[in-house]
mmCIF file of C-alpha atoms and ligand atoms in Angstrom:
data_model
loop_
_atom_site.group_PDB
_atom_site.id
_atom_site.type_symbol
_atom_site.label_atom_id
_atom_site.label_comp_id
_atom_site.label_asym_id
_atom_site.label_seq_id
_atom_site.Cartn_x
_atom_site.Cartn_y
_atom_site.Cartn_z
ATOM 1 C CA MET Y 1 6.007 -9.440 28.527
ATOM 2 C CA THR Y 2 3.117 -7.015 28.460
ATOM 3 C CA ASP Y 3 5.417 -4.257 29.745
ATOM 4 C CA ALA Y 4 7.831 -4.813 26.876
ATOM 5 C CA LEU Y 5 4.967 -4.742 24.340
ATOM 6 C CA ARG Y 6 3.578 -1.519 25.853
ATOM 7 C CA ALA Y 7 7.033 0.037 25.500
ATOM 8 C CA ASP Y 8 7.305 -1.183 21.880
ATOM 9 C CA ILE Y 9 3.947 0.419 21.018
ATOM 10 C CA VAL Y 10 5.095 3.717 22.572
ATOM 11 C CA GLU Y 11 8.320 3.612 20.521
ATOM 12 C CA ILE Y 12 6.574 2.731 17.242
ATOM 13 C CA GLY Y 13 4.006 5.493 17.832
ATOM 14 C CA ARG Y 14 6.871 7.937 18.328
ATOM 15 C CA ARG Y 15 8.478 6.840 15.051
ATOM 16 C CA LEU Y 16 5.175 7.126 13.138
ATOM 17 C CA TRP Y 17 4.760 10.684 14.435
ATOM 18 C CA MET Y 18 8.417 11.688 13.903
ATOM 19 C CA ARG Y 19 8.305 10.549 10.278
ATOM 20 C CA GLY Y 20 5.082 12.428 9.593
ATOM 21 C CA PHE Y 21 3.135 9.196 8.980
ATOM 22 C CA VAL Y 22 0.366 10.524 11.259
ATOM 23 C CA ALA Y 23 -1.025 13.941 12.190
ATOM 24 C CA SER Y 24 -2.997 14.891 15.265
ATOM 25 C CA ASN Y 25 -4.467 11.713 16.830
ATOM 26 C CA ASP Y 26 -4.318 9.639 13.621
ATOM 27 C CA GLY Y 27 -3.198 6.048 13.436
ATOM 28 C CA ASN Y 28 -3.330 3.043 15.738
ATOM 29 C CA ILE Y 29 -1.169 0.103 16.734
ATOM 30 C CA SER Y 30 -2.090 -3.277 18.228
ATOM 31 C CA VAL Y 31 -0.474 -6.572 19.209
ATOM 32 C CA ARG Y 32 -1.760 -10.014 20.232
ATOM 33 C CA LEU Y 33 -1.367 -10.837 23.926
ATOM 34 C CA GLY Y 34 -3.065 -14.223 23.783
ATOM 35 C CA PRO Y 35 -5.693 -16.256 21.887
ATOM 36 C CA ASP Y 36 -8.471 -13.753 22.696
ATOM 37 C CA ARG Y 37 -6.547 -10.722 23.929
ATOM 38 C CA LEU Y 38 -5.113 -7.664 22.178
ATOM 39 C CA LEU Y 39 -3.125 -4.729 23.492
ATOM 40 C CA MET Y 40 -3.807 -1.533 21.533
ATOM 41 C CA THR Y 41 -3.426 2.209 21.423
ATOM 42 C CA PRO Y 42 -6.324 4.116 23.000
ATOM 43 C CA ALA Y 43 -8.628 6.516 21.166
ATOM 44 C CA SER Y 44 -7.800 10.218 20.939
ATOM 45 C CA VAL Y 45 -4.092 10.412 21.702
ATOM 46 C CA SER Y 46 -1.174 11.641 19.593
ATOM 47 C CA LYS Y 47 0.939 8.626 18.700
ATOM 48 C CA GLY Y 48 4.055 10.741 19.211
ATOM 49 C CA PHE Y 49 3.523 11.285 22.934
ATOM 50 C CA MET Y 50 2.085 8.084 24.413
ATOM 51 C CA THR Y 51 3.064 6.451 27.708
ATOM 52 C CA PRO Y 52 2.891 2.685 28.412
ATOM 53 C CA ASP Y 53 -0.011 3.041 30.895
ATOM 54 C CA MET Y 54 -2.291 4.500 28.165
ATOM 55 C CA MET Y 55 -2.677 1.184 26.290
ATOM 56 C CA VAL Y 56 -5.911 -0.784 26.547
ATOM 57 C CA VAL Y 57 -6.541 -4.526 26.510
ATOM 58 C CA THR Y 58 -9.483 -5.819 24.423
ATOM 59 C CA ASP Y 59 -10.830 -9.172 23.321
ATOM 60 C CA LEU Y 60 -11.006 -10.185 19.645
ATOM 61 C CA GLU Y 61 -14.449 -8.574 19.401
ATOM 62 C CA GLY Y 62 -12.928 -5.239 20.411
ATOM 63 C CA ARG Y 63 -14.574 -5.155 23.856
ATOM 64 C CA LEU Y 64 -12.616 -3.285 26.510
ATOM 65 C CA ILE Y 65 -11.155 -5.703 29.072
ATOM 66 C CA GLU Y 66 -8.671 -3.483 30.853
ATOM 67 C CA GLY Y 67 -7.505 0.124 30.680
ATOM 68 C CA ALA Y 68 -6.845 3.242 32.721
ATOM 69 C CA PRO Y 69 -9.985 5.221 33.666
ATOM 70 C CA GLY Y 70 -11.444 7.033 30.658
ATOM 71 C CA ARG Y 71 -9.357 5.103 28.120
ATOM 72 C CA LYS Y 72 -11.243 3.500 25.238
ATOM 73 C CA PRO Y 73 -9.986 1.306 22.368
ATOM 74 C CA SER Y 74 -9.060 3.048 19.118
ATOM 75 C CA SER Y 75 -12.062 4.004 16.959
ATOM 76 C CA GLU Y 76 -10.435 2.101 14.088
ATOM 77 C CA ALA Y 77 -10.090 -1.125 16.071
ATOM 78 C CA LEU Y 78 -12.521 -2.953 13.743
ATOM 79 C CA MET Y 79 -9.948 -2.939 10.966
ATOM 80 C CA HIS Y 80 -7.413 -4.539 13.324
ATOM 81 C CA LEU Y 81 -9.892 -7.200 14.423
ATOM 82 C CA VAL Y 82 -10.524 -8.179 10.797
ATOM 83 C CA ALA Y 83 -6.786 -8.528 10.184
ATOM 84 C CA TYR Y 84 -6.349 -10.835 13.215
ATOM 85 C CA ARG Y 85 -9.394 -12.889 12.209
ATOM 86 C CA GLU Y 86 -8.259 -13.325 8.582
ATOM 87 C CA ARG Y 87 -4.599 -13.927 9.430
ATOM 88 C CA PRO Y 88 -3.998 -16.260 12.359
ATOM 89 C CA ASP Y 89 -0.292 -16.147 11.448
ATOM 90 C CA ILE Y 90 0.163 -12.470 12.361
ATOM 91 C CA ASN Y 91 0.528 -10.870 15.786
ATOM 92 C CA ALA Y 92 0.643 -7.123 15.156
ATOM 93 C CA VAL Y 93 -1.162 -4.429 13.137
ATOM 94 C CA VAL Y 94 -0.108 -0.848 12.349
ATOM 95 C CA HIS Y 95 -2.348 1.758 10.731
ATOM 96 C CA ALA Y 96 -1.183 5.246 9.675
ATOM 97 C CA HIS Y 97 -1.730 7.945 7.063
ATOM 98 C CA PRO Y 98 1.735 8.331 5.455
ATOM 99 C CA PRO Y 99 1.372 11.166 2.939
ATOM 100 C CA LEU Y 100 2.877 9.582 -0.193
ATOM 101 C CA SER Y 101 1.234 6.158 0.174
ATOM 102 C CA THR Y 102 -2.020 7.873 1.053
ATOM 103 C CA GLY Y 103 -1.580 10.054 -2.045
ATOM 104 C CA PHE Y 104 -1.471 6.867 -4.179
ATOM 105 C CA ALA Y 105 -4.541 5.606 -2.282
ATOM 106 C CA VAL Y 106 -6.348 8.880 -3.026
ATOM 107 C CA ALA Y 107 -5.341 8.762 -6.697
ATOM 108 C CA GLY Y 108 -6.565 5.155 -6.898
ATOM 109 C CA ILE Y 109 -3.121 3.919 -8.023
ATOM 110 C CA PRO Y 110 -2.087 0.653 -6.316
ATOM 111 C CA LEU Y 111 1.604 0.024 -5.602
ATOM 112 C CA ASP Y 112 1.600 -3.178 -7.631
ATOM 113 C CA ARG Y 113 4.321 -2.725 -10.241
ATOM 114 C CA ALA Y 114 7.550 -4.709 -10.256
ATOM 115 C CA VAL Y 115 9.818 -1.750 -9.634
ATOM 116 C CA LEU Y 116 11.969 -2.604 -6.618
ATOM 117 C CA ALA Y 117 13.487 -6.063 -6.141
ATOM 118 C CA GLU Y 118 13.328 -5.735 -2.363
ATOM 119 C CA VAL Y 119 9.611 -4.972 -2.374
ATOM 120 C CA VAL Y 120 8.772 -7.778 -4.843
ATOM 121 C CA THR Y 121 10.637 -10.221 -2.595
ATOM 122 C CA THR Y 122 9.067 -9.140 0.685
ATOM 123 C CA LEU Y 123 5.676 -7.471 0.316
ATOM 124 C CA GLY Y 124 4.889 -8.452 -3.291
ATOM 125 C CA SER Y 125 2.255 -5.879 -4.081
ATOM 126 C CA ILE Y 126 0.243 -3.343 -2.124
ATOM 127 C CA PRO Y 127 -3.342 -3.201 -3.425
ATOM 128 C CA ILE Y 128 -6.017 -0.641 -2.539
ATOM 129 C CA ALA Y 129 -9.014 -1.601 -0.420
ATOM 130 C CA GLU Y 130 -12.184 0.139 -1.591
ATOM 131 C CA TYR Y 131 -13.316 3.151 0.332
ATOM 132 C CA GLY Y 132 -15.350 2.608 3.461
ATOM 133 C CA THR Y 133 -16.231 5.185 6.103
ATOM 134 C CA PRO Y 134 -13.398 5.046 8.674
ATOM 135 C CA SER Y 135 -14.139 3.129 11.879
ATOM 136 C CA THR Y 136 -17.239 1.407 10.420
ATOM 137 C CA ARG Y 137 -17.896 -2.263 9.725
ATOM 138 C CA GLU Y 138 -18.074 -1.358 6.006
ATOM 139 C CA MET Y 139 -14.446 -0.138 6.132
ATOM 140 C CA ALA Y 140 -13.279 -3.303 7.876
ATOM 141 C CA ASP Y 141 -15.119 -5.443 5.298
ATOM 142 C CA THR Y 142 -13.231 -3.843 2.390
ATOM 143 C CA VAL Y 143 -9.930 -4.859 4.007
ATOM 144 C CA ALA Y 144 -10.893 -8.501 4.676
ATOM 145 C CA PRO Y 145 -10.532 -9.933 1.141
ATOM 146 C CA LEU Y 146 -7.155 -8.269 0.504
ATOM 147 C CA ILE Y 147 -5.447 -8.889 3.831
ATOM 148 C CA LYS Y 148 -5.548 -12.674 3.214
ATOM 149 C CA ALA Y 149 -2.803 -12.461 0.582
ATOM 150 C CA HIS Y 150 -1.088 -9.163 1.482
ATOM 151 C CA ASP Y 151 0.889 -7.840 4.448
ATOM 152 C CA GLY Y 152 0.284 -4.247 3.392
ATOM 153 C CA VAL Y 153 -2.855 -2.620 2.002
ATOM 154 C CA LEU Y 154 -3.634 0.954 0.949
ATOM 155 C CA LEU Y 155 -7.022 2.236 2.095
ATOM 156 C CA ALA Y 156 -8.790 4.344 -0.539
ATOM 157 C CA ASN Y 157 -9.016 8.022 0.500
ATOM 158 C CA HIS Y 158 -7.691 7.165 3.932
ATOM 159 C CA GLY Y 159 -4.231 5.663 4.601
ATOM 160 C CA ALA Y 160 -2.392 2.362 4.882
ATOM 161 C CA LEU Y 161 -2.496 -0.790 6.987
ATOM 162 C CA THR Y 162 0.359 -3.231 7.636
ATOM 163 C CA ILE Y 163 0.560 -6.486 9.557
ATOM 164 C CA GLY Y 164 3.421 -8.658 10.801
ATOM 165 C CA ARG Y 165 4.537 -11.480 13.025
ATOM 166 C CA ASP Y 166 5.532 -8.850 15.628
ATOM 167 C CA LEU Y 167 5.171 -5.098 16.191
ATOM 168 C CA TYR Y 168 8.429 -4.075 14.535
ATOM 169 C CA SER Y 169 7.831 -6.265 11.502
ATOM 170 C CA ALA Y 170 4.430 -4.589 10.962
ATOM 171 C CA TYR Y 171 5.954 -1.132 11.499
ATOM 172 C CA TYR Y 172 8.878 -1.713 9.116
ATOM 173 C CA LYS Y 173 6.417 -2.691 6.393
ATOM 174 C CA MET Y 174 4.788 0.718 6.834
ATOM 175 C CA GLU Y 175 8.200 2.341 6.309
ATOM 176 C CA THR Y 176 8.833 0.176 3.228
ATOM 177 C CA ILE Y 177 5.475 1.074 1.675
ATOM 178 C CA GLU Y 178 6.018 4.805 2.187
ATOM 179 C CA HIS Y 179 9.563 4.559 0.791
ATOM 180 C CA PHE Y 180 8.264 2.582 -2.208
ATOM 181 C CA ALA Y 181 5.568 5.218 -2.794
ATOM 182 C CA GLN Y 182 8.191 7.967 -2.695
ATOM 183 C CA ILE Y 183 10.454 6.198 -5.219
ATOM 184 C CA SER Y 184 7.488 5.390 -7.475
ATOM 185 C CA LEU Y 185 6.394 9.018 -7.421
ATOM 186 C CA VAL Y 186 9.874 10.299 -8.322
ATOM 187 C CA ALA Y 187 10.219 7.764 -11.173
ATOM 188 C CA ARG Y 188 6.841 8.793 -12.549
ATOM 189 C CA GLN Y 189 7.691 12.486 -12.244
ATOM 190 C CA LEU Y 190 10.904 11.825 -14.171
ATOM 191 C CA GLY Y 191 8.693 10.215 -16.814
ATOM 192 C CA ARG Y 192 10.297 6.772 -16.858
ATOM 193 C CA GLU Y 193 9.392 3.700 -14.899
ATOM 194 C CA HIS Y 194 11.277 0.652 -16.127
ATOM 195 C CA LEU Y 195 9.727 -2.493 -14.681
ATOM 196 C CA LEU Y 196 11.413 -5.765 -13.829
ATOM 197 C CA SER Y 197 10.510 -8.541 -16.252
ATOM 198 C CA ARG Y 198 8.134 -11.386 -15.404
ATOM 199 C CA GLU Y 199 11.142 -13.729 -15.472
ATOM 200 C CA GLU Y 200 12.994 -11.614 -12.891
ATOM 201 C CA VAL Y 201 9.870 -11.430 -10.713
ATOM 202 C CA ALA Y 202 9.746 -15.255 -10.725
ATOM 203 C CA ARG Y 203 13.433 -15.361 -9.733
ATOM 204 C CA LEU Y 204 12.804 -12.935 -6.867
ATOM 205 C CA GLN Y 205 9.876 -15.036 -5.714
ATOM 206 C CA GLY Y 206 12.284 -17.998 -5.560
ATOM 207 C CA LEU Y 207 14.504 -15.997 -3.197
ATOM 208 C CA ARG Y 208 11.662 -15.833 -0.679
ATOM 209 C CA GLY Y 209 12.175 -19.525 -0.053
ATOM 210 C CA THR Y 210 15.972 -19.308 -0.063
ATOM 211 C CA TYR Y 211 16.060 -16.559 2.563
ATOM 212 C CA GLY Y 212 13.074 -17.801 4.529
ATOM 213 C CA ILE Y 213 11.078 -14.642 3.869
ATOM 214 C CA ALA Y 214 7.527 -15.210 5.048
ATOM 215 C CA ALA Y 215 5.342 -14.024 2.185
ATOM 216 C CA PRO Y 216 1.590 -14.333 2.709
ATOM 217 C CA ALA Y 217 0.830 -15.593 -0.807
ATOM 218 C CA PRO Y 218 2.501 -16.400 -4.138
ATOM 219 C CA ILE Y 219 2.619 -13.920 -7.008
ATOM 220 C CA CYS Y 220 -0.226 -14.535 -9.491
ATOM 221 C CA GLN Y 221 0.746 -16.281 -12.719
ATOM 222 C CA ASP Y 222 0.127 -14.045 -15.746
ATOM 223 C CA PRO Y 223 -1.597 -11.272 -13.891
ATOM 224 C CA GLU Y 224 -3.763 -9.274 -16.222
ATOM 225 C CA PRO Y 225 -4.179 -5.667 -15.281
ATOM 226 C CA GLY Y 226 -7.806 -4.874 -14.693
ATOM 227 C CA SER Y 227 -8.946 -8.490 -14.370
ATOM 228 C CA ALA Y 228 -10.874 -9.583 -11.307
ATOM 229 C CA ALA Y 229 -8.464 -10.079 -8.445
ATOM 230 C CA ASP Y 230 -7.727 -13.629 -7.330
ATOM 231 C CA PRO Y 231 -7.795 -13.406 -3.518
ATOM 232 C CA SER Y 232 -5.259 -16.210 -3.116
ATOM 233 C CA CYS Y 233 -2.326 -14.550 -4.907
ATOM 234 C CA GLN Y 234 -0.606 -11.203 -5.349
ATOM 235 C CA VAL Y 235 -0.826 -9.223 -8.578
ATOM 236 C CA VAL Y 236 2.595 -7.862 -9.495
ATOM 237 C CA ILE Y 237 2.576 -6.010 -12.806
ATOM 238 C CA SER Y 238 5.614 -6.860 -14.937
ATOM 239 C CA PRO Y 239 6.284 -7.122 -18.700
ATOM 240 C CA GLU Y 240 6.688 -10.566 -20.320
ATOM 241 C CA ALA Y 241 10.254 -10.059 -21.531
ATOM 242 C CA PRO Y 242 13.246 -8.032 -20.365
ATOM 243 C CA GLY Y 243 13.354 -4.662 -22.076
ATOM 244 C CA GLU Y 244 9.691 -4.786 -23.050
ATOM 245 C CA ARG Y 245 7.988 -1.634 -21.923
ATOM 246 C CA LEU Y 246 4.720 -2.173 -20.188
ATOM 247 C CA VAL Y 247 4.530 1.471 -19.282
ATOM 248 C CA PRO Y 248 5.519 3.649 -22.228
ATOM 249 C CA ASP Y 249 8.066 6.336 -21.487
ATOM 250 C CA SER Y 250 6.828 9.852 -21.430
ATOM 251 C CA ASN Y 251 8.726 13.041 -20.835
ATOM 252 C CA PHE Y 252 8.211 16.711 -20.437
ATOM 253 C CA ALA Y 253 10.151 17.862 -23.523
ATOM 254 C CA PRO Y 254 8.058 20.386 -25.443
ATOM 255 C CA GLY Y 255 6.446 18.837 -28.477
ATOM 256 C CA ALA Y 256 6.687 15.288 -27.114
ATOM 257 C CA VAL Y 257 3.582 13.169 -27.380
ATOM 258 C CA SER Y 258 2.812 11.573 -24.050
ATOM 259 C CA VAL Y 259 1.180 8.182 -23.798
ATOM 260 C CA GLY Y 260 -0.591 7.310 -20.547
ATOM 261 C CA ALA Y 261 -0.567 3.865 -18.965
ATOM 262 C CA ASP Y 262 -4.139 3.439 -20.164
ATOM 263 C CA GLY Y 263 -3.065 3.994 -23.791
ATOM 264 C CA GLU Y 264 -4.467 7.509 -23.803
ATOM 265 C CA ILE Y 265 -2.423 9.839 -26.012
ATOM 266 C CA ARG Y 266 -2.050 13.455 -24.993
ATOM 267 C CA LEU Y 267 -1.372 16.092 -27.657
ATOM 268 C CA THR Y 268 -0.800 19.805 -27.418
ATOM 269 C CA TYR Y 269 -3.211 22.056 -29.334
ATOM 270 C CA ALA Y 270 -0.454 22.788 -31.882
ATOM 271 C CA GLN Y 271 0.198 19.061 -32.441
ATOM 272 C CA LEU Y 272 -3.510 18.381 -32.936
ATOM 273 C CA THR Y 273 -3.836 21.264 -35.410
ATOM 274 C CA GLU Y 274 -0.826 19.937 -37.313
ATOM 275 C CA LEU Y 275 -2.355 16.441 -37.505
ATOM 276 C CA ILE Y 276 -5.661 17.820 -38.814
ATOM 277 C CA ASP Y 277 -3.861 20.003 -41.383
ATOM 278 C CA GLU Y 278 -1.854 16.985 -42.551
ATOM 279 C CA ALA Y 279 -5.024 14.888 -42.926
ATOM 280 C CA VAL Y 280 -6.714 17.682 -44.876
ATOM 281 C CA ARG Y 281 -3.665 17.994 -47.153
ATOM 282 C CA GLN Y 282 -3.686 14.254 -47.874
ATOM 283 C CA LEU Y 283 -7.407 14.323 -48.660
ATOM 284 C CA ALA Y 284 -6.922 17.272 -50.991
ATOM 285 C CA GLN Y 285 -4.116 15.435 -52.849
ATOM 286 C CA LYS Y 286 -6.276 12.347 -53.347
ATOM 287 C CA GLY Y 287 -9.161 14.400 -54.691
ATOM 288 C CA PRO Y 288 -12.853 13.956 -53.865
ATOM 289 C CA GLU Y 289 -13.089 10.419 -55.366
ATOM 290 C CA GLY Y 290 -9.701 9.413 -53.770
HETATM 291 ZN ZN1 ZN G 301 -7.040 6.143 9.816
#
């Protein structure tokens, strides 16, 4: 069985590298071998060119149990250990730096809007774990509270982490997150992001049961953007009613007033001047005692 898992890690590493989800020696992959045993990628190797004999075996504290001479566990193993500790139901962890998801993580924009039915049904939302220096305990601690209710997490100014019942399930979630980030970016560049309604999100959540999709946690009732996160549910941002726009449309037409998601209105200099002139004109008409 270990041989098959070693081969799976090699194949997933190759896919991560081929798709540009990692550069240089970035990223790491691990899988449970037993109650206190993990098989994981070693430190300092390109994930695109691994061989099965490179993998190391550790315990759940990250101590090296077995490995070829000179091979050490990944420097980011701590993050994996936290995921296994918090989620006894999962058996595999994948970490990479896919450029679009990582771009959202750098911008501080979580992938938590009800945009794609498929994503709402499977992953729910992908929140951002606060920044922690990579490979430190601090980094691992920022992941712990979020990994309880999510199978995918963005890591601020760093990358993404996914978990699953097996290696391929964890890897496919990484693909889904990057694909979701790409679609979200295009929709935002086009200036329109129509969200699924709260009602539709509830219907999609119902499908999880119907199709036996293992979701780590339910979607939060009435999630309020900006409110303190409830660690036991997933925040999926969706408008109350169909057709209601949570995110106002904006576009690039000259002269258009753009409204940001935070309610901030952006005006050109000419538009601002026009508004001031109009206000002055109205004041002048009313006279000083108005
Ligand atoms: Zn990393």
